[in-house]
Short mmCIF file of C-alpha atoms in Angstrom, two decimals:
data_model
loop_
_atom_site.label_atom_id
_atom_site.label_comp_id
_atom_site.label_asym_id
_atom_site.label_seq_id
_atom_site.Cartn_x
_atom_site.Cartn_y
_atom_site.Cartn_z
CA MET A 1 -16.42 12.80 -22.49
CA THR A 2 -18.78 15.44 -23.83
CA GLY A 3 -18.90 18.96 -22.50
CA GLU A 4 -22.37 18.26 -21.09
CA GLN A 5 -21.15 15.23 -19.14
CA LEU A 6 -18.17 17.14 -17.79
CA ALA A 7 -20.35 20.09 -16.82
CA ALA A 8 -22.52 17.74 -14.75
CA TRP A 9 -19.40 16.38 -13.05
CA VAL A 10 -18.18 19.90 -12.28
CA HIS A 11 -21.49 20.64 -10.56
CA ASP A 12 -21.44 17.30 -8.74
CA ALA A 13 -17.87 17.64 -7.46
CA ARG A 14 -18.44 21.18 -6.24
CA GLN A 15 -21.71 20.24 -4.54
CA ARG A 16 -19.99 17.40 -2.68
CA THR A 17 -17.34 19.83 -1.45
CA MET A 18 -20.01 22.26 -0.28
CA ASP A 19 -22.02 19.55 1.47
CA LEU A 20 -18.94 18.31 3.34
CA VAL A 21 -18.34 21.68 5.01
CA ALA A 22 -21.86 23.17 5.13
CA ASP A 23 -22.51 22.32 8.79
CA LEU A 24 -19.15 23.58 10.10
CA ASP A 25 -18.79 26.98 11.77
CA ASP A 26 -16.07 29.47 10.91
CA ASP A 27 -13.75 28.28 13.68
CA GLN A 28 -14.10 24.66 12.57
CA LEU A 29 -13.25 25.69 9.01
CA VAL A 30 -9.89 26.89 10.31
CA GLY A 31 -9.09 24.24 12.92
CA PRO A 32 -5.77 23.58 14.66
CA VAL A 33 -2.37 23.56 12.97
CA LEU A 34 -1.56 19.91 12.26
CA PRO A 35 0.97 18.44 9.83
CA THR A 36 -1.52 16.04 8.24
CA VAL A 37 -4.47 18.35 7.52
CA ASN A 38 -5.15 21.67 5.86
CA PRO A 39 -7.36 24.44 7.22
CA LEU A 40 -10.62 23.59 5.49
CA ILE A 41 -11.34 27.20 4.53
CA TRP A 42 -8.01 27.16 2.67
CA GLU A 43 -8.63 23.75 1.14
CA ILE A 44 -11.98 24.61 -0.45
CA GLY A 45 -10.50 27.81 -1.87
CA HIS A 46 -7.55 25.84 -3.24
CA LEU A 47 -9.94 23.56 -5.14
CA SER A 48 -11.49 26.49 -6.97
CA TRP A 49 -8.09 28.09 -7.57
CA PHE A 50 -6.91 24.82 -9.15
CA SER A 51 -9.86 24.75 -11.54
CA GLU A 52 -9.49 28.42 -12.42
CA LYS A 53 -5.72 28.13 -12.87
CA PHE A 54 -5.70 25.13 -15.22
CA VAL A 55 -9.01 25.54 -17.05
CA LEU A 56 -9.86 29.22 -17.21
CA ARG A 57 -6.40 30.79 -17.06
CA ASP A 58 -3.98 28.30 -18.61
CA ALA A 59 -6.21 26.52 -21.15
CA LEU A 60 -8.39 29.51 -22.07
CA GLY A 61 -6.07 32.44 -21.37
CA GLU A 62 -8.51 34.31 -19.13
CA PRO A 63 -7.32 36.78 -16.47
CA PRO A 64 -7.49 35.73 -12.79
CA ILE A 65 -10.72 36.43 -10.93
CA ILE A 66 -8.71 37.34 -7.82
CA PRO A 67 -5.42 38.98 -8.88
CA HIS A 68 -3.36 37.61 -5.98
CA ALA A 69 -4.99 34.14 -5.94
CA ASP A 70 -1.68 32.31 -6.50
CA ALA A 71 -0.32 33.78 -3.27
CA LEU A 72 -3.34 32.40 -1.41
CA TRP A 73 -3.94 28.93 -2.79
CA ASP A 74 -1.00 27.59 -4.80
CA SER A 75 -0.11 24.49 -2.77
CA GLY A 76 3.23 24.12 -4.54
CA ALA A 77 4.38 27.55 -3.42
CA ILE A 78 2.76 28.00 0.01
CA PRO A 79 4.41 26.08 2.89
CA HIS A 80 1.94 23.93 4.74
CA ASP A 81 2.18 25.49 8.20
CA THR A 82 1.72 29.03 6.82
CA ARG A 83 -1.75 28.27 5.43
CA TRP A 84 -3.32 29.06 8.79
CA ARG A 85 -1.70 32.52 8.82
CA LEU A 86 -2.72 33.75 5.39
CA SER A 87 -5.12 36.66 5.01
CA LEU A 88 -7.70 34.53 3.26
CA PRO A 89 -11.05 35.78 1.94
CA SER A 90 -13.98 35.38 4.32
CA ARG A 91 -16.22 32.35 4.19
CA LYS A 92 -18.81 34.30 2.20
CA GLU A 93 -16.19 35.58 -0.23
CA THR A 94 -14.65 32.13 -0.64
CA LEU A 95 -18.02 30.56 -1.41
CA ALA A 96 -18.75 33.30 -3.94
CA TYR A 97 -15.38 32.66 -5.62
CA MET A 98 -16.11 28.92 -5.72
CA ALA A 99 -19.48 29.53 -7.34
CA GLU A 100 -18.04 31.93 -9.94
CA VAL A 101 -15.29 29.51 -10.96
CA ARG A 102 -17.80 26.67 -11.20
CA ASP A 103 -20.24 28.68 -13.30
CA ARG A 104 -17.58 30.02 -15.66
CA THR A 105 -16.13 26.52 -16.12
CA VAL A 106 -19.54 25.06 -16.91
CA GLU A 107 -20.28 27.86 -19.37
CA ARG A 108 -17.02 27.21 -21.22
CA LEU A 109 -17.66 23.46 -21.33
CA LEU A 110 -21.10 23.96 -22.84
CA ASP A 111 -19.76 26.27 -25.54
CA ARG A 112 -19.71 24.40 -28.86
CA ARG A 113 -16.21 25.81 -29.47
CA CYS A 114 -14.84 24.03 -26.39
CA THR A 115 -11.61 22.19 -27.21
CA ASP A 116 -10.23 18.84 -26.13
CA VAL A 117 -7.54 20.66 -24.13
CA VAL A 118 -10.17 22.52 -22.08
CA ARG A 119 -12.12 19.30 -21.51
CA HIS A 120 -8.95 17.49 -20.41
CA PHE A 121 -8.10 20.08 -17.79
CA ALA A 122 -11.71 20.33 -16.62
CA LEU A 123 -11.69 16.57 -16.04
CA TYR A 124 -8.34 16.84 -14.26
CA ALA A 125 -9.80 19.54 -11.97
CA VAL A 126 -12.87 17.44 -11.18
CA LEU A 127 -10.77 14.42 -10.23
CA HIS A 128 -8.44 16.64 -8.20
CA GLU A 129 -11.47 17.90 -6.29
CA ASP A 130 -12.62 14.31 -5.78
CA THR A 131 -9.40 13.39 -4.01
CA HIS A 132 -9.73 16.43 -1.78
CA THR A 133 -13.30 15.62 -0.77
CA GLU A 134 -12.00 12.33 0.60
CA ALA A 135 -9.30 14.28 2.45
CA ILE A 136 -11.93 16.65 3.87
CA THR A 137 -13.79 13.58 5.13
CA TYR A 138 -10.84 12.16 7.04
CA THR A 139 -9.93 15.64 8.25
CA ARG A 140 -13.36 15.73 9.92
CA GLN A 141 -12.49 12.41 11.57
CA ARG A 142 -9.07 13.68 12.63
CA LEU A 143 -10.55 16.81 14.23
CA CYS A 144 -13.38 14.93 15.98
CA TYR A 145 -16.08 16.73 14.02
CA PRO A 146 -19.49 15.06 13.51
CA ALA A 147 -19.97 12.80 10.51
CA PRO A 148 -20.90 14.87 7.46
CA GLN A 149 -24.56 15.06 6.54
CA LEU A 150 -24.81 14.30 2.84
CA PRO A 151 -28.35 14.72 1.48
CA ASP A 152 -28.04 12.43 -1.54
CA LEU A 153 -26.59 9.30 0.08
CA VAL A 154 -27.87 6.04 -1.38
CA GLY A 155 -27.06 4.09 1.79
CA THR A 156 -25.98 0.48 2.11
CA SER A 157 -27.94 -2.69 2.69
CA ALA A 158 -27.98 -4.61 5.97
CA ALA A 159 -26.63 -7.61 4.07
CA ASP A 160 -23.56 -5.64 3.02
CA ALA A 161 -23.04 -4.00 6.40
CA GLY A 162 -23.17 -7.36 8.22
CA ALA A 163 -21.88 -9.78 5.60
CA GLY A 164 -19.27 -11.32 7.92
CA PRO A 165 -15.67 -12.46 7.43
CA LEU A 166 -14.01 -13.91 4.33
CA PRO A 167 -11.01 -16.01 5.39
CA GLY A 168 -8.46 -17.79 3.27
CA ASP A 169 -5.97 -17.17 0.49
CA VAL A 170 -6.16 -17.32 -3.28
CA GLU A 171 -3.34 -18.75 -5.40
CA VAL A 172 -2.35 -16.43 -8.24
CA PRO A 173 -0.19 -17.88 -11.03
CA GLY A 174 2.93 -16.14 -12.20
CA GLY A 175 3.49 -14.63 -15.59
CA THR A 176 4.03 -11.37 -17.45
CA HIS A 177 1.79 -8.44 -16.55
CA LEU A 178 1.57 -4.98 -18.10
CA LEU A 179 1.81 -2.73 -15.04
CA GLY A 180 0.29 0.73 -15.41
CA ALA A 181 -2.07 2.57 -17.73
CA LEU A 182 -2.46 1.85 -21.43
CA ARG A 183 -2.24 4.68 -23.94
CA SER A 184 -5.76 3.73 -25.01
CA ASP A 185 -7.17 4.33 -21.50
CA PRO A 186 -9.55 7.31 -21.39
CA PHE A 187 -7.57 9.03 -18.61
CA ALA A 188 -4.43 8.36 -16.61
CA TYR A 189 -2.32 10.33 -14.16
CA ASP A 190 1.37 10.75 -14.88
CA ASN A 191 2.40 8.22 -12.23
CA GLU A 192 0.37 5.54 -14.05
CA LYS A 193 2.22 6.17 -17.35
CA TRP A 194 2.88 3.96 -19.08
CA ALA A 195 2.15 0.25 -19.05
CA HIS A 196 5.32 -1.82 -19.02
CA PRO A 197 5.90 -5.56 -18.67
CA VAL A 198 6.81 -6.99 -15.26
CA GLU A 199 7.45 -10.61 -14.38
CA ILE A 200 5.37 -11.91 -11.47
CA ALA A 201 6.21 -15.09 -9.57
CA PRO A 202 3.28 -17.19 -8.31
CA PHE A 203 1.95 -15.95 -4.97
CA ALA A 204 -0.89 -16.45 -2.50
CA ILE A 205 -2.89 -13.44 -1.30
CA ALA A 206 -5.73 -13.05 1.20
CA ARG A 207 -9.23 -12.95 -0.21
CA ALA A 208 -10.05 -9.98 2.01
CA PRO A 209 -8.31 -7.22 3.96
CA VAL A 210 -7.27 -7.66 7.59
CA THR A 211 -10.24 -7.07 9.89
CA GLN A 212 -10.59 -5.15 13.13
CA SER A 213 -10.78 -8.36 15.16
CA GLU A 214 -7.68 -9.77 13.46
CA PHE A 215 -5.74 -6.61 14.22
CA ALA A 216 -7.05 -6.55 17.80
CA ALA A 217 -5.48 -10.00 18.30
CA PHE A 218 -2.12 -8.49 17.34
CA VAL A 219 -2.59 -5.59 19.77
CA ASP A 220 -3.71 -7.91 22.59
CA ASP A 221 -0.65 -10.09 22.02
CA GLY A 222 1.60 -7.15 22.81
CA GLY A 223 2.31 -6.29 19.19
CA TYR A 224 3.10 -2.66 19.98
CA THR A 225 5.57 -3.63 22.72
CA ARG A 226 7.66 -6.12 20.73
CA PRO A 227 10.47 -4.33 18.86
CA GLU A 228 11.38 -7.46 16.90
CA LEU A 229 8.12 -7.09 14.94
CA TRP A 230 8.78 -3.56 13.74
CA GLY A 231 12.03 -3.65 11.76
CA ALA A 232 12.68 -0.21 10.27
CA GLY A 233 9.44 0.98 11.87
CA GLU A 234 10.85 0.71 15.39
CA GLN A 235 11.98 4.33 15.30
CA TRP A 236 8.46 5.44 14.39
CA LEU A 237 7.05 3.26 17.15
CA ARG A 238 9.32 4.86 19.75
CA SER A 239 8.79 8.43 18.59
CA SER A 240 5.02 8.12 18.20
CA GLY A 241 4.41 6.33 21.50
CA ALA A 242 1.69 4.30 19.76
CA ARG A 243 0.24 1.38 21.70
CA GLN A 244 -2.85 0.77 19.56
CA PRO A 245 -4.38 2.20 16.37
CA LEU A 246 -4.87 5.95 16.36
CA TYR A 247 -8.60 6.03 17.07
CA TRP A 248 -8.84 3.03 19.43
CA ARG A 249 -9.27 2.96 23.20
CA ARG A 250 -9.72 0.28 25.84
CA GLU A 251 -13.24 -0.22 27.16
CA GLY A 252 -13.59 -3.00 29.73
CA ASP A 253 -12.21 -6.21 28.27
CA GLY A 254 -12.39 -4.99 24.69
CA TRP A 255 -11.76 -2.08 22.37
CA GLN A 256 -13.69 0.84 21.02
CA ARG A 257 -12.87 3.06 18.06
CA ARG A 258 -13.71 6.69 17.55
CA ASP A 259 -16.09 7.23 14.65
CA PHE A 260 -16.00 10.97 13.98
CA ASP A 261 -17.27 12.50 17.27
CA GLY A 262 -18.55 9.29 18.92
CA TRP A 263 -17.23 5.98 20.20
CA VAL A 264 -18.42 2.57 19.00
CA ALA A 265 -17.45 -1.02 19.78
CA LEU A 266 -15.17 -2.64 17.21
CA GLU A 267 -16.99 -4.19 14.27
CA PRO A 268 -15.07 -7.48 14.14
CA HIS A 269 -15.47 -8.26 10.44
CA ARG A 270 -14.92 -4.80 9.00
CA PRO A 271 -11.46 -3.87 7.69
CA VAL A 272 -9.16 -2.13 10.13
CA ILE A 273 -8.30 1.37 8.89
CA HIS A 274 -6.37 4.46 10.00
CA LEU A 275 -3.14 2.48 10.17
CA SER A 276 0.35 3.57 9.21
CA PHE A 277 2.49 1.52 6.87
CA TRP A 278 4.60 0.52 9.89
CA GLU A 279 1.59 -0.85 11.76
CA ALA A 280 0.55 -2.90 8.75
CA ALA A 281 4.08 -4.26 8.29
CA ALA A 282 4.40 -5.16 11.99
CA HIS A 283 1.13 -7.09 11.91
CA CYS A 284 2.41 -8.99 8.88
CA ARG A 285 5.57 -10.06 10.75
CA TRP A 286 3.50 -11.11 13.75
CA ALA A 287 1.22 -13.19 11.52
CA GLY A 288 4.08 -14.69 9.47
CA ARG A 289 2.82 -12.89 6.39
CA ARG A 290 3.91 -9.99 4.16
CA LEU A 291 2.42 -7.06 2.27
CA PRO A 292 1.90 -7.52 -1.47
CA THR A 293 3.92 -5.48 -3.91
CA GLU A 294 1.87 -3.07 -5.97
CA ALA A 295 2.47 -5.25 -9.04
CA GLU A 296 1.10 -8.30 -7.20
CA TRP A 297 -1.88 -6.25 -6.04
CA GLU A 298 -2.62 -5.07 -9.58
CA VAL A 299 -2.34 -8.60 -10.96
CA ALA A 300 -4.72 -9.94 -8.30
CA ALA A 301 -7.18 -7.13 -9.05
CA SER A 302 -7.06 -6.90 -12.84
CA ALA A 303 -5.59 -10.05 -14.40
CA GLU A 304 -7.31 -13.27 -15.38
CA PRO A 305 -6.00 -16.84 -14.92
CA GLY A 306 -4.93 -18.81 -17.96
CA GLU A 307 -3.45 -22.26 -18.41
CA GLY A 308 -1.03 -22.20 -15.49
CA SER A 309 -0.19 -18.56 -16.12
CA LEU A 310 -1.80 -15.17 -16.65
CA ARG A 311 -3.97 -14.42 -19.65
CA ASP A 312 -3.09 -11.45 -21.81
CA VAL A 313 -6.14 -9.59 -20.46
CA ARG A 314 -6.46 -6.67 -18.05
CA ARG A 315 -9.63 -5.51 -16.37
CA PRO A 316 -10.22 -1.81 -15.57
CA HIS A 317 -12.12 -2.99 -12.49
CA PRO A 318 -11.80 -6.30 -10.64
CA TRP A 319 -15.26 -7.35 -11.86
CA GLY A 320 -14.55 -6.44 -15.49
CA ASP A 321 -15.53 -3.66 -17.89
CA GLU A 322 -18.92 -2.89 -16.37
CA PRO A 323 -19.12 0.64 -14.86
CA THR A 324 -18.93 0.79 -11.09
CA ALA A 325 -22.30 0.27 -9.39
CA PRO A 326 -23.35 0.07 -5.70
CA GLU A 327 -23.35 -3.74 -5.79
CA HIS A 328 -19.65 -3.79 -6.73
CA ALA A 329 -17.98 -1.79 -3.99
CA ASN A 330 -18.34 0.40 -0.91
CA LEU A 331 -17.63 3.86 -2.36
CA GLU A 332 -19.14 7.35 -2.47
CA TRP A 333 -19.83 7.68 1.31
CA ARG A 334 -22.80 5.31 0.91
CA ALA A 335 -22.11 3.54 4.21
CA MET A 336 -20.41 6.55 5.86
CA GLY A 337 -17.80 4.04 6.97
CA THR A 338 -16.58 0.55 6.21
CA VAL A 339 -18.70 -2.58 5.80
CA ASP A 340 -17.86 -6.24 6.48
CA VAL A 341 -15.15 -7.66 4.24
CA ALA A 342 -17.46 -10.34 2.80
CA ALA A 343 -19.77 -7.69 1.33
CA HIS A 344 -20.06 -6.98 -2.40
CA PRO A 345 -19.43 -10.41 -3.94
CA ALA A 346 -20.42 -8.90 -7.30
CA GLY A 347 -17.15 -6.96 -7.14
CA ASP A 348 -14.88 -10.01 -6.93
CA SER A 349 -11.81 -10.19 -9.14
CA ALA A 350 -11.25 -13.05 -11.59
CA PHE A 351 -9.30 -14.81 -8.83
CA GLY A 352 -12.08 -14.41 -6.26
CA LEU A 353 -10.57 -11.58 -4.24
CA ARG A 354 -13.11 -9.25 -2.64
CA GLY A 355 -13.00 -5.59 -1.73
CA MET A 356 -10.14 -4.72 -4.06
CA ILE A 357 -12.00 -1.52 -4.87
CA GLY A 358 -13.53 0.59 -2.10
CA ASN A 359 -13.99 0.08 1.65
CA ALA A 360 -10.32 0.69 2.59
CA TRP A 361 -7.16 1.74 0.79
CA GLU A 362 -4.54 -1.01 0.97
CA TRP A 363 -0.89 -0.43 1.78
CA THR A 364 1.58 -2.25 -0.45
CA ALA A 365 5.26 -2.99 0.08
CA SER A 366 6.26 -0.85 -2.92
CA THR A 367 7.94 2.53 -2.72
CA PHE A 368 6.32 5.24 -4.84
CA SER A 369 8.58 5.80 -7.83
CA PRO A 370 8.15 6.69 -11.51
CA TYR A 371 7.44 4.01 -14.06
CA PRO A 372 10.05 3.57 -16.84
CA ASN A 373 8.00 5.62 -19.35
CA PHE A 374 6.94 8.35 -16.92
CA GLU A 375 5.51 11.48 -18.53
CA GLN A 376 4.98 14.40 -16.16
CA ASP A 377 1.56 16.05 -16.06
CA ALA A 378 1.11 19.78 -16.54
CA TYR A 379 0.36 19.79 -12.80
CA ARG A 380 3.90 19.04 -11.69
CA ASP A 381 2.98 18.60 -8.02
CA ASN A 382 0.79 15.59 -8.70
CA SER A 383 3.69 13.15 -8.48
CA TRP A 384 7.18 14.41 -9.18
CA PRO A 385 7.98 16.12 -5.83
CA TRP A 386 6.95 13.01 -3.90
CA PHE A 387 9.05 10.35 -5.64
CA ALA A 388 12.12 11.05 -3.49
CA GLU A 389 10.30 10.90 -0.13
CA GLY A 390 10.15 7.13 0.32
CA ARG A 391 6.36 7.13 0.23
CA LYS A 392 4.57 3.82 -0.09
CA VAL A 393 1.95 2.96 -2.68
CA LEU A 394 -1.64 2.26 -1.69
CA ARG A 395 -4.21 0.74 -4.00
CA GLY A 396 -7.95 0.27 -4.32
CA GLY A 397 -9.81 3.24 -2.84
CA ALA A 398 -11.91 3.56 0.30
CA TRP A 399 -15.49 4.20 1.36
CA ALA A 400 -15.16 7.97 0.67
CA THR A 401 -13.53 7.54 -2.76
CA ARG A 402 -15.41 8.63 -5.87
CA ALA A 403 -16.32 5.80 -8.22
CA ARG A 404 -15.54 7.84 -11.32
CA TYR A 405 -11.76 7.82 -10.83
CA ILE A 406 -10.85 4.66 -8.94
CA ARG A 407 -9.54 1.83 -11.11
CA THR A 408 -7.10 -1.04 -10.90
CA THR A 409 -4.14 1.04 -12.15
CA TYR A 410 -4.70 3.99 -9.80
CA ARG A 411 -1.74 4.67 -7.46
CA ASN A 412 -2.19 6.49 -4.18
CA TYR A 413 0.87 7.31 -2.06
CA PHE A 414 1.52 8.46 1.49
CA THR A 415 4.43 8.75 3.85
CA THR A 416 4.88 5.70 6.05
CA GLU A 417 3.78 7.35 9.31
CA ARG A 418 0.37 8.56 8.11
CA ARG A 419 -2.45 7.10 10.21
CA ASP A 420 -5.25 9.53 9.44
CA VAL A 421 -6.07 8.28 5.92
CA LEU A 422 -8.67 5.58 5.28
CA ALA A 423 -5.99 2.92 4.89
CA GLY A 424 -5.82 -0.73 5.84
CA PHE A 425 -4.10 -3.69 4.20
CA ARG A 426 -4.33 -7.27 3.01
CA THR A 427 -1.56 -9.81 3.29
CA CYS A 428 0.29 -12.40 1.23
CA ALA A 429 1.77 -15.72 2.27
CA ARG A 430 5.55 -15.60 2.66
#
């Protein structure tokens, strides 16, 4: 990418961060101490610290803007529950720091002497901020704040919002697949490095993710009260006391879900989200199905069928090489929520699977671990500390994911009990 393109992305990422917190008061920017969220006033400062640390300080050798910034915002060194007790700069001071880091970064990128190293770390910082803006979005949901007001939303069509269900499975042939990022890819995180051959047996996978109505049938059938469905997740079930998805409640003969600070009736054909890995796995047992492995998911999203096997072709997106556009996927907050699973037929994979990118992250059966040719990023905390935690891999992105970084090789990863993220699942035949 050119310095001009990256400079525009720096502005765009920072503006999205600002828009996501602009309507919140100072108390809301702090919020309660919870294990799954950060205080938002800390989080937005951390984003600027990250950019300053890796671009301005490490790549360019500049002195810190705030001398003790590492003691305030270094996520690798500051325990999570202490972030509420730090003597952080005020809101005004934090916003001024964010603006100064942004402006200095842009100035360096537009300098004709800008190096590839500086551009690499500027891109890394932009994509890091992109992942956090999604986290800020589901933090607002977790804390029952209103939906964010984003001035530049494109919106979504009525046809996409009410496209209906998409039942049935697709048969995917077996074969050899190169799992992970290629060295020729324009950018890859360390956990995607590097592509290596894996053998895939033939399998059948659902054309679409599990919907709210399909999951409601599991709940109504006593799914949360049947230990035989939970396997290793039974301990989580007992300790959590869960009897339905996190943001659901009974209303008359049916269910409602909380959408930010309001309650709405279930949308039967939209993907169910805010589920833990254990809830997804229990539904699979109830339905006589299973979760796909991440290799199966990547094959279904990026491979092409050949003569009874897989072609030696990989797509960066399910629909091919074409850059992501609104007709392909529900991304970028356009719908401010999910849409029906039959939406976006233009985004189908070569096998006819829909919604592999956007709408809802999808849990897989695979534990997050390094690939055989793993090469650690300069930002050590991106992957390495989390490999030993038994986290599970999620694929595909959600409705608040930025289009510029989501791709078929991208690996997300969360601990199995997390229910606050924008995660659902699709299933495979046993």
